[in-house]
mmCIF file of C-alpha atoms in Angstrom:
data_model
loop_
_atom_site.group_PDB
_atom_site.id
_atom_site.type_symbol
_atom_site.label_atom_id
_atom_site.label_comp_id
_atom_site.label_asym_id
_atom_site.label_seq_id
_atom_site.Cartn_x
_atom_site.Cartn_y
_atom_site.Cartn_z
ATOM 1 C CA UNK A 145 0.000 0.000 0.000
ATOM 2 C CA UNK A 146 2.825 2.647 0.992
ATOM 3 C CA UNK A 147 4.216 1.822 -2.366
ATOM 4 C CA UNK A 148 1.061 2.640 -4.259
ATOM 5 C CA UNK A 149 0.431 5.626 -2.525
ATOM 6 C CA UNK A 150 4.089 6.930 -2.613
ATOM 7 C CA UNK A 151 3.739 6.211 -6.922
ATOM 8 C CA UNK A 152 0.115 8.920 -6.625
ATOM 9 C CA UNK A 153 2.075 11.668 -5.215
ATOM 10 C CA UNK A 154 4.885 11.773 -7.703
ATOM 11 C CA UNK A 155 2.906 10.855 -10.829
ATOM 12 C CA UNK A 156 0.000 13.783 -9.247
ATOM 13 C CA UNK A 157 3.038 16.396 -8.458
ATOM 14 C CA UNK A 158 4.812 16.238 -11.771
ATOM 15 C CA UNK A 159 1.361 15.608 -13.752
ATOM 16 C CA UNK A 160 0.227 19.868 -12.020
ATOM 17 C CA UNK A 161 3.204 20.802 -13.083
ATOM 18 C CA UNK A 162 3.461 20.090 -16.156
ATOM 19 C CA UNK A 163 -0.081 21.748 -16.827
ATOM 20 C CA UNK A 164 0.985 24.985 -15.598
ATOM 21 C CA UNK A 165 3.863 24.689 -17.321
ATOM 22 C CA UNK A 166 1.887 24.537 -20.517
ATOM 23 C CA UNK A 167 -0.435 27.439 -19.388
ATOM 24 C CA UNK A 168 2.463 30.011 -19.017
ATOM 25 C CA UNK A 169 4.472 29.698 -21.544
ATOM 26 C CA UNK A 170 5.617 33.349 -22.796
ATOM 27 C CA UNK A 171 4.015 33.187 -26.243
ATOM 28 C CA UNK A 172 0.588 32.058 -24.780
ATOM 29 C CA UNK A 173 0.273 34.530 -21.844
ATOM 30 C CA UNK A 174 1.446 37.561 -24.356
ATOM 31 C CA UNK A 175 -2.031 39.395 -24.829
ATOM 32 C CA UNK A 176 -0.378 39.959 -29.398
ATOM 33 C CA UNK A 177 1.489 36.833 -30.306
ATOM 34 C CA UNK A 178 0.858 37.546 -33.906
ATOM 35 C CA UNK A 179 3.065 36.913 -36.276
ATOM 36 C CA UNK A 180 4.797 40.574 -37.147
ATOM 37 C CA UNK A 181 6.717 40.847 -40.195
ATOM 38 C CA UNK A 182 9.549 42.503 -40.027
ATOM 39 C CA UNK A 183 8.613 45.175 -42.431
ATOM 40 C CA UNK A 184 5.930 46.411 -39.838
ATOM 41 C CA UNK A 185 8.208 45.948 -36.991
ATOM 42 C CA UNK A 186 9.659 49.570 -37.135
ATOM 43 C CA UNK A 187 6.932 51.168 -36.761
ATOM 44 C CA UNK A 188 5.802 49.477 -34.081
ATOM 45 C CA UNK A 189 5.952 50.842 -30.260
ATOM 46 C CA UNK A 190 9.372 49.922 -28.611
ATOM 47 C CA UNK A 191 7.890 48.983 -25.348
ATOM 48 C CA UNK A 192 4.986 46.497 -24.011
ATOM 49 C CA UNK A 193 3.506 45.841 -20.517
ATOM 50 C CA UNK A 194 0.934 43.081 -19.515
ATOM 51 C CA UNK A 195 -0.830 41.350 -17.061
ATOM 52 C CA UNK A 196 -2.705 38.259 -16.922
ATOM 53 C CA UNK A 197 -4.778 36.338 -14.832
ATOM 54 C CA UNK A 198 -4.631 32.260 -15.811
ATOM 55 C CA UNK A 199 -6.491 29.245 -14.460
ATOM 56 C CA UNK A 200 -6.918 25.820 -15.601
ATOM 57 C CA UNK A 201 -8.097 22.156 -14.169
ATOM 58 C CA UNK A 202 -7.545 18.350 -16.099
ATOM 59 C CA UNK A 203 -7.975 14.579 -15.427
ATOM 60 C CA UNK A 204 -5.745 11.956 -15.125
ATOM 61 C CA UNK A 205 -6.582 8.105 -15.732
ATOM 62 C CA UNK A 206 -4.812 5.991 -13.394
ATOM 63 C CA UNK A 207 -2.513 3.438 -14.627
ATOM 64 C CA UNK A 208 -3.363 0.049 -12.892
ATOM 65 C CA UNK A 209 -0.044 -1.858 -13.661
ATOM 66 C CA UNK A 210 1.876 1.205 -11.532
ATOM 67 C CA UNK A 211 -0.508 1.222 -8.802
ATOM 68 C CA UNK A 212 -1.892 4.479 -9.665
ATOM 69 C CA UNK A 213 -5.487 6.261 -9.430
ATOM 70 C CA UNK A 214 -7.454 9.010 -11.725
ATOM 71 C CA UNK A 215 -6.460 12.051 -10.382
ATOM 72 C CA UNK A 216 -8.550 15.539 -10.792
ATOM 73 C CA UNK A 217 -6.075 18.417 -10.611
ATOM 74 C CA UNK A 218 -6.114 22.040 -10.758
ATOM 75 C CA UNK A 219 -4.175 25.441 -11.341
ATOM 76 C CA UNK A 220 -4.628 29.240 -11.170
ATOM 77 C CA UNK A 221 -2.551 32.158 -11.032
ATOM 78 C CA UNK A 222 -1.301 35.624 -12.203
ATOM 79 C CA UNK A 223 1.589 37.032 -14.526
ATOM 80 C CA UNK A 224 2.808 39.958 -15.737
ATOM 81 C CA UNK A 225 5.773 40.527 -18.117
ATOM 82 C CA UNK A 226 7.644 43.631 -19.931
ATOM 83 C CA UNK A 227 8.840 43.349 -23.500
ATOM 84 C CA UNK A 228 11.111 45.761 -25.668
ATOM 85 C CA UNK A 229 12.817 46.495 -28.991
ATOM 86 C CA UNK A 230 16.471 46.415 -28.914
ATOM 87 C CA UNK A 231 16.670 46.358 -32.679
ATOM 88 C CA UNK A 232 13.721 47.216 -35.484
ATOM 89 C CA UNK A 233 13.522 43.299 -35.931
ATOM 90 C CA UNK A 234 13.958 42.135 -32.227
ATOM 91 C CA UNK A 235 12.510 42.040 -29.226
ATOM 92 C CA UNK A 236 13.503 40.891 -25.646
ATOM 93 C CA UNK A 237 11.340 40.980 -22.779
ATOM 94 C CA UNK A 238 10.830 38.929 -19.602
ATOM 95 C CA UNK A 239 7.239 37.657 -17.176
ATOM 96 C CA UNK A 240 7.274 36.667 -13.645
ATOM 97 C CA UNK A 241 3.813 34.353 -12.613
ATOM 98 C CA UNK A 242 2.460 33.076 -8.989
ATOM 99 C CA UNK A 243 -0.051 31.130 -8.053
ATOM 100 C CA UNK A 244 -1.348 27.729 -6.970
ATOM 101 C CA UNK A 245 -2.082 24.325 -7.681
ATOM 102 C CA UNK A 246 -3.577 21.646 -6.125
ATOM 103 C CA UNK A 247 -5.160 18.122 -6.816
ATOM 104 C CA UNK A 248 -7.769 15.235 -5.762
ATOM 105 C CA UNK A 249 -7.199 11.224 -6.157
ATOM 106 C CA UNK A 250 -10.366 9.496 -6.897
ATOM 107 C CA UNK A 251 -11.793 6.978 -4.161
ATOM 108 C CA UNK A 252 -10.958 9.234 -1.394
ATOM 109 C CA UNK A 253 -7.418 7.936 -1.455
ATOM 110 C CA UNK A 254 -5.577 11.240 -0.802
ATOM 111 C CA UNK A 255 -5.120 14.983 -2.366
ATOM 112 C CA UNK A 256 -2.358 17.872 -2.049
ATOM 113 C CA UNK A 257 -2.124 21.948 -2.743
ATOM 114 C CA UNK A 258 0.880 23.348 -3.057
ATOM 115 C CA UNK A 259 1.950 27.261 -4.764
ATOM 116 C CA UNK A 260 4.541 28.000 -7.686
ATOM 117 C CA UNK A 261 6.764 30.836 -8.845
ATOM 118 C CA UNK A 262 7.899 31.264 -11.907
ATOM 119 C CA UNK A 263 10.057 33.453 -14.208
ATOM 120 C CA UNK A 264 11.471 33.850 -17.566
ATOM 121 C CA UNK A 265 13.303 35.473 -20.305
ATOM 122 C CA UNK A 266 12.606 35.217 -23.818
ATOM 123 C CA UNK A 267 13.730 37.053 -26.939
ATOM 124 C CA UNK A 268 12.384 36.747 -30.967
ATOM 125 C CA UNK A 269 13.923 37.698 -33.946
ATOM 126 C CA UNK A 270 11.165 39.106 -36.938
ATOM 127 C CA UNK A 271 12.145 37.693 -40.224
ATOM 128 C CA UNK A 272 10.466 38.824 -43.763
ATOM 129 C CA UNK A 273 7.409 36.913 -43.457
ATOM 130 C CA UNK A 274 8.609 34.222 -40.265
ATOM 131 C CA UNK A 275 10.067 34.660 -36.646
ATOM 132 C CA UNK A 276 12.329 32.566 -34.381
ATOM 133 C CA UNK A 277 12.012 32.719 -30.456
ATOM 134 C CA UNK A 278 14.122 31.332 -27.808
ATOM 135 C CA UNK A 279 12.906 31.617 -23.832
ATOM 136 C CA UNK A 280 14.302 30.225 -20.357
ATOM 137 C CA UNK A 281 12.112 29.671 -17.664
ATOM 138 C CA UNK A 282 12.177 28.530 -14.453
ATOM 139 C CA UNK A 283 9.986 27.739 -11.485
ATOM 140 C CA UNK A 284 10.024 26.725 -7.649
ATOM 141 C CA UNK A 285 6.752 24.719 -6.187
ATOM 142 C CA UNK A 286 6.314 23.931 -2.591
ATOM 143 C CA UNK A 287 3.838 21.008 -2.420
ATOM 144 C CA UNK A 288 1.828 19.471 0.507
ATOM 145 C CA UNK A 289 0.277 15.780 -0.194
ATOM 146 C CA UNK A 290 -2.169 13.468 1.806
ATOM 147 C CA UNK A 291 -2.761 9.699 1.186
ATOM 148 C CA UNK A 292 -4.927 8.001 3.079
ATOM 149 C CA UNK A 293 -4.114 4.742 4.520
ATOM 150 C CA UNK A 294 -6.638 2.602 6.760
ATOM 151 C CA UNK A 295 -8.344 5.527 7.827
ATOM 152 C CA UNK A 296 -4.957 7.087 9.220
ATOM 153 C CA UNK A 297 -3.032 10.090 6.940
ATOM 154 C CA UNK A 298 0.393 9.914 5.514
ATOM 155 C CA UNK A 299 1.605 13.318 4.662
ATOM 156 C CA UNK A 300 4.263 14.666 3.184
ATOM 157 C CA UNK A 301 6.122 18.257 2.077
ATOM 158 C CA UNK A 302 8.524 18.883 -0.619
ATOM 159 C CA UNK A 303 9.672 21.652 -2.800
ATOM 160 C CA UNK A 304 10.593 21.194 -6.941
ATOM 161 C CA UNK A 305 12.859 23.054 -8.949
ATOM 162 C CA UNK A 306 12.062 22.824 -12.624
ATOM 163 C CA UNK A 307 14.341 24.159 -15.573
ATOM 164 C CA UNK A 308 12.253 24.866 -18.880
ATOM 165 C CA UNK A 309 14.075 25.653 -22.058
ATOM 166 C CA UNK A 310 12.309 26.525 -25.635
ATOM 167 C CA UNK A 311 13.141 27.296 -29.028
ATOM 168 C CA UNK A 312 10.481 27.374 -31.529
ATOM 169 C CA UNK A 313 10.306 29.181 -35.197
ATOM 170 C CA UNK A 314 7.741 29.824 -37.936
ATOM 171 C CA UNK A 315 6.907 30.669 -41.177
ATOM 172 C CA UNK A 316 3.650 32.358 -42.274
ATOM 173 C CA UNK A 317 2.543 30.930 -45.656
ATOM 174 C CA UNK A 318 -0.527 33.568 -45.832
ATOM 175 C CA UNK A 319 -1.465 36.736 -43.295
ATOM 176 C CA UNK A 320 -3.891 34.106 -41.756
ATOM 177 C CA UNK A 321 -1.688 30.948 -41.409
ATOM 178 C CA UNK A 322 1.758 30.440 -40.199
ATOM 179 C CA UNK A 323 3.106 26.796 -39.227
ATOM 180 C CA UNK A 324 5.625 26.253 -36.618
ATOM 181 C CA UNK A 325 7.867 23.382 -35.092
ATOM 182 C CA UNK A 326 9.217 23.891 -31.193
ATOM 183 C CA UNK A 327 11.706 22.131 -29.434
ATOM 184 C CA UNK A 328 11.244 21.762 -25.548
ATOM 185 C CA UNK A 329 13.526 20.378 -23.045
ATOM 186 C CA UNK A 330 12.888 20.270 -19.093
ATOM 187 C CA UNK A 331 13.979 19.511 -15.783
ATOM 188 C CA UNK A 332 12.723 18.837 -12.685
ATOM 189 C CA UNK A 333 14.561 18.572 -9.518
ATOM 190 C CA UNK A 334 13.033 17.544 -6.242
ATOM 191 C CA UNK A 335 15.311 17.691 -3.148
ATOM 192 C CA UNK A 336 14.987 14.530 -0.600
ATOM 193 C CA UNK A 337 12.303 14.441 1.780
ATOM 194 C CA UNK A 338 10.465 12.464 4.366
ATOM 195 C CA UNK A 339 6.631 11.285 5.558
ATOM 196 C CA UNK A 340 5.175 11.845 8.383
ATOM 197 C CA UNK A 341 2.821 9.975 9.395
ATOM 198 C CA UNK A 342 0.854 8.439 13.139
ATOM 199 C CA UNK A 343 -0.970 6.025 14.467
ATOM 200 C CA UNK A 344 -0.783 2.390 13.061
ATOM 201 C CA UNK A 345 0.742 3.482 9.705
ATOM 202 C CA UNK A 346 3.744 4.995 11.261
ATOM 203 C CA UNK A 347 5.641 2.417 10.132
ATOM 204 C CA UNK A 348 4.924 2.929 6.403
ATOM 205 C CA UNK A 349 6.323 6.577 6.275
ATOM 206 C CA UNK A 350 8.684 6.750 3.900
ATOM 207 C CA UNK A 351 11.783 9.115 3.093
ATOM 208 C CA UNK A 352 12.978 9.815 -0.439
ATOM 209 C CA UNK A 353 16.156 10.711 -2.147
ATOM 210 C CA UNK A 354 17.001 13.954 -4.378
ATOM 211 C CA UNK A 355 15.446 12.858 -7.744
ATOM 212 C CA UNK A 356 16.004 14.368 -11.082
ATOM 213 C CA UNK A 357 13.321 14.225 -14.057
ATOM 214 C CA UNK A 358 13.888 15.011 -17.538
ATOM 215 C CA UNK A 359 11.888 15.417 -20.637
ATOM 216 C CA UNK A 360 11.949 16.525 -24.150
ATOM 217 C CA UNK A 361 8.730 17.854 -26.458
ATOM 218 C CA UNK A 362 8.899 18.631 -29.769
ATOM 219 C CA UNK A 363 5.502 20.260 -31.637
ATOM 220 C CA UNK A 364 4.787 20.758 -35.026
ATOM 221 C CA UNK A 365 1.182 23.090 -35.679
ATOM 222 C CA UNK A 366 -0.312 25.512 -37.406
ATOM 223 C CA UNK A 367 -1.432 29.383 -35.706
ATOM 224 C CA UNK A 368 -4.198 31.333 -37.638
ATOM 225 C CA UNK A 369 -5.325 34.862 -37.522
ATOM 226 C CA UNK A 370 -7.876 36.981 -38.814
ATOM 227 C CA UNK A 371 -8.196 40.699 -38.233
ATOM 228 C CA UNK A 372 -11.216 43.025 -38.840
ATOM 229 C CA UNK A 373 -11.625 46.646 -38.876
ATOM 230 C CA UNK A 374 -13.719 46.973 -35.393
ATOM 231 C CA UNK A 375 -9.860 46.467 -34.046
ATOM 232 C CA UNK A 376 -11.645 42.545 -33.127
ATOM 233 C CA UNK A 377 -8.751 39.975 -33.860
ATOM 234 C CA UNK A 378 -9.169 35.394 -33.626
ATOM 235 C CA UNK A 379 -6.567 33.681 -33.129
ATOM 236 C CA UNK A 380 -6.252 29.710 -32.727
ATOM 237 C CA UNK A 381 -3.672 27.132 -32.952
ATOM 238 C CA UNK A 382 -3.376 23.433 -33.527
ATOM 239 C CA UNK A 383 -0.976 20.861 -32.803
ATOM 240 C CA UNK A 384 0.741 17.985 -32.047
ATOM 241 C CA UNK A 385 2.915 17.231 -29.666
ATOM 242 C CA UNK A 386 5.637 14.273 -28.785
ATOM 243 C CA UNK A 387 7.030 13.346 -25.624
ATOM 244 C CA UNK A 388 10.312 12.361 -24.926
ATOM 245 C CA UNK A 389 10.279 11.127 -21.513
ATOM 246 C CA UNK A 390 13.246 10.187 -19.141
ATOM 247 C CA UNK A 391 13.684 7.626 -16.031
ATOM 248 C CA UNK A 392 10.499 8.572 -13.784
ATOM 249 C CA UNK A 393 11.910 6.308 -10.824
ATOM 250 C CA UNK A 394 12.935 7.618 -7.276
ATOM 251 C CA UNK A 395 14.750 5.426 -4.771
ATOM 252 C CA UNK A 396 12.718 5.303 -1.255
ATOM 253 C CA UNK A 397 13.421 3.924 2.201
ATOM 254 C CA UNK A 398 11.388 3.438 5.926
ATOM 255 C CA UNK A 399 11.751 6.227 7.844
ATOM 256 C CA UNK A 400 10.940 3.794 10.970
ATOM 257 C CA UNK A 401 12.786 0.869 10.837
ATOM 258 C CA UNK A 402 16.701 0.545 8.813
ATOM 259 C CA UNK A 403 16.035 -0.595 5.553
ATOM 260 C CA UNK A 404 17.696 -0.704 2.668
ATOM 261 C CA UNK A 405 16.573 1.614 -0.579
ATOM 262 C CA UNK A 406 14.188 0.264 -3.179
ATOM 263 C CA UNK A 407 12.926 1.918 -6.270
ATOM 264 C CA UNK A 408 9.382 3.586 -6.753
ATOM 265 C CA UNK A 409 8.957 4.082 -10.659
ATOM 266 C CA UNK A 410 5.880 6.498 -11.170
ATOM 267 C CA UNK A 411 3.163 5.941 -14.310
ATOM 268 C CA UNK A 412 4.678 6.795 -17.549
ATOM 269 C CA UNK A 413 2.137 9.564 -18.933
ATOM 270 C CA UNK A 414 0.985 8.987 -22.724
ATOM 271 C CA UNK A 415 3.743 10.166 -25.555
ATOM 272 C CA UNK A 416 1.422 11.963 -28.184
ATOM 273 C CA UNK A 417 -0.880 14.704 -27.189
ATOM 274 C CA UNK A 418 -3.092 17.067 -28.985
ATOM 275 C CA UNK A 419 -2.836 21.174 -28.354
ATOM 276 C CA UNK A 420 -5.686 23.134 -29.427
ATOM 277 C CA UNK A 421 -6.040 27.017 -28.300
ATOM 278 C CA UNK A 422 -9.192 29.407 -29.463
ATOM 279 C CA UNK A 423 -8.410 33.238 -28.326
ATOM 280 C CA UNK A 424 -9.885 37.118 -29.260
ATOM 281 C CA UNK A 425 -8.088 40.326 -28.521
ATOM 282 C CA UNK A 426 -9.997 43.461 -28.759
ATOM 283 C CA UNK A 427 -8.216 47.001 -29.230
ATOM 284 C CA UNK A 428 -10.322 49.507 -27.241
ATOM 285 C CA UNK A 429 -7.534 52.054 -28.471
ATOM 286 C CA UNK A 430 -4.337 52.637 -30.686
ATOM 287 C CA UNK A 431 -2.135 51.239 -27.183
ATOM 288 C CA UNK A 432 -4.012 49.033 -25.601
ATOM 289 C CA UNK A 433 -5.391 45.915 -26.445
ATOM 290 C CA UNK A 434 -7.646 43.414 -23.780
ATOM 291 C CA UNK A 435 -7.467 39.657 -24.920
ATOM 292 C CA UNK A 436 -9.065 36.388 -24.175
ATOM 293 C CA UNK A 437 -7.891 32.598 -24.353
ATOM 294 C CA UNK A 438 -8.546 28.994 -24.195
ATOM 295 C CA UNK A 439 -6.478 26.270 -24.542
ATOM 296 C CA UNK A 440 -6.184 22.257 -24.061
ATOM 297 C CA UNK A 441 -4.303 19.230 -24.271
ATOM 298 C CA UNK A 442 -5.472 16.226 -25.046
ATOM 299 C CA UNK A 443 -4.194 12.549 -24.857
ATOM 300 C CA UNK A 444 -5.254 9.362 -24.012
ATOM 301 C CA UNK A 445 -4.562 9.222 -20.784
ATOM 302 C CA UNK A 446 -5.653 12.918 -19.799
ATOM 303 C CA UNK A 447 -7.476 15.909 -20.425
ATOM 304 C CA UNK A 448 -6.704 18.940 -19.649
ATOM 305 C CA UNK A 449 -7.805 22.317 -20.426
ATOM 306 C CA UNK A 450 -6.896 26.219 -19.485
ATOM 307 C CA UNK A 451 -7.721 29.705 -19.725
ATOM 308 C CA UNK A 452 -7.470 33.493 -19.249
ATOM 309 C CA UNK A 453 -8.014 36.967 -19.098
ATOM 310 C CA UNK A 454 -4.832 39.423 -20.238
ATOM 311 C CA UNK A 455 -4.533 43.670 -20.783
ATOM 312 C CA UNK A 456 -1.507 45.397 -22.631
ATOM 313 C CA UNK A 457 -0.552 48.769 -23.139
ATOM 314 C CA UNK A 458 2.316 49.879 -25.548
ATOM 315 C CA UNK A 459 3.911 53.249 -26.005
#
């Protein structure tokens, strides 16, 4: 049982972070992320503000063979970011986002919360009719969990450190429709922790080693845009995305009793995934524009889907 239990929080931890993750990427929380060509660029205002306000919720099938549970799991927070042009065909600009997370295992069998901060610097180069963008994020999460073993609670708290890097680049075959291909690589590092736990399950508290996960995505879509004269623009994307995934083990060991270690290996999540986004940004005036957003990812082990609400001014 400790072993099954131990398996939910990892798989639940890493599965709410990876859906913020998706939800604040720079290029999705920036109210405009038209494709400008470069032509346009100079006459463009040099400097952007925004802020946003992002939430988003999903479910997770469990995985019987790894001892794992569905899993309902949610996410909410704010951001704000600067942006600027160093150069008529480049701009650099950074975002900082809070907020928190939490999740629910089905059956009663446990939950957690936990809150995230997260920063990051990007930059993209404007090309005749393309761009290419390169960011760097990266986040801390402190995370509480709950499992719940013959009626008695085994809890546990432990903080991540993930490392998100992204390159992605397009090419706009019309002034509606402009493919693109990303590369993403990530890291997350969890320093060791231990249980704690009373009553008769004392002696199934367990204590963890530092663990490092790593993963790779790569995502090949298509982003369309259409602009009317009310200063009303739609945007939407479609995608697909690929998985790389690394070793998803942890090593483990009683808190209560000398033991030797043994290895917990978590659910591995499904490898293909669709990414679909729907959005509207409306210009009440020539500097500010107020913009709306939906998004989702889709595989066939989860669903999960996200939102929000962002203002910009320029000058």
């Amino acid at each position: 049982m400790a072993r099954q239990f131990v398996t939910l929080q990892i798989v639940t931890a890493l599965s709410v972070l990876t859906l913020m993750g998706a939800g604040t990427r720079a290029n999705d929380l920036s109210p405009d992320n038209s494709i400008t060509p470069a032509a346009d660029v100079a006459a463009a205002p040099q400097w952007n503000m925004w802020g946003a306000a992002l939430g988003g919720g999903g479910t997770t099938q469990g995985d019987a063979d790894a001892g794992t549970s569905d899993v309902n799991s949610y996410g909410y927070g704010l951001a704000t970011g600067w942006g600027k042009f160093v150069s008529p065909t480049e701009m650099r600009g950074f975002y900082i986002a809070a907020g928190g997370l939490g999740w629910d295992v089905a059956d009663d069998l446990g939950d957690g919360k936990g809150v995230f901060l997260q920063g990051s610097v990007n930059t993209t180069k404007f090309l005749s009719s393309g761009y290419v963008s390169a960011s760097g994020t990266y986040g801390f999460t402190n995370m509480k969990s709950n499992s719940v073993v013959e009626d008695e609670t085994i809890s546990a708290e432990f903080n991540t450190h993930t490392l998100t890097s992204r390159l992605e680049a397009g090419h706009a075959l019309s002034p509606t429709l402009t493919p693109y291909a990303a590369l993403q690589l990530k890291l997350i590092y969890t320093p060791a922790y231990d249980q704690d736990t009373t009553g008769d399950t004392e002696g199934l508290a367990l204590g963890f080693d530092d663990s490092t996960q790593t993963s790779a995505r790569t995502e090949l879509g298509l982003k369309m845009q259409t602009k009317a004269s009310n200063g009303l623009s739609l945007t939407g994307s479609l995608a697909w995305a690929h998985d790389f995934t690394g070793d998803e083990s942890v090593q483990a060991h009683f808190v209560a009793i000398e033991s030797d270690s043994f290895t917990i290996t978590g659910a591995k999540p499904a490898s293909d995934s669709a990414l679909v986004s729907l959005g509207t940004t409306f210009a009440p005036s020539a500097n500010t524009t107020l913009s709306f957003n939906v998004n989702g990812q889709f595989n066939e082990d989860s669903q999960n889907y996200g939102g929000g609400v962002s203002l910009a001014v320029t000058w």
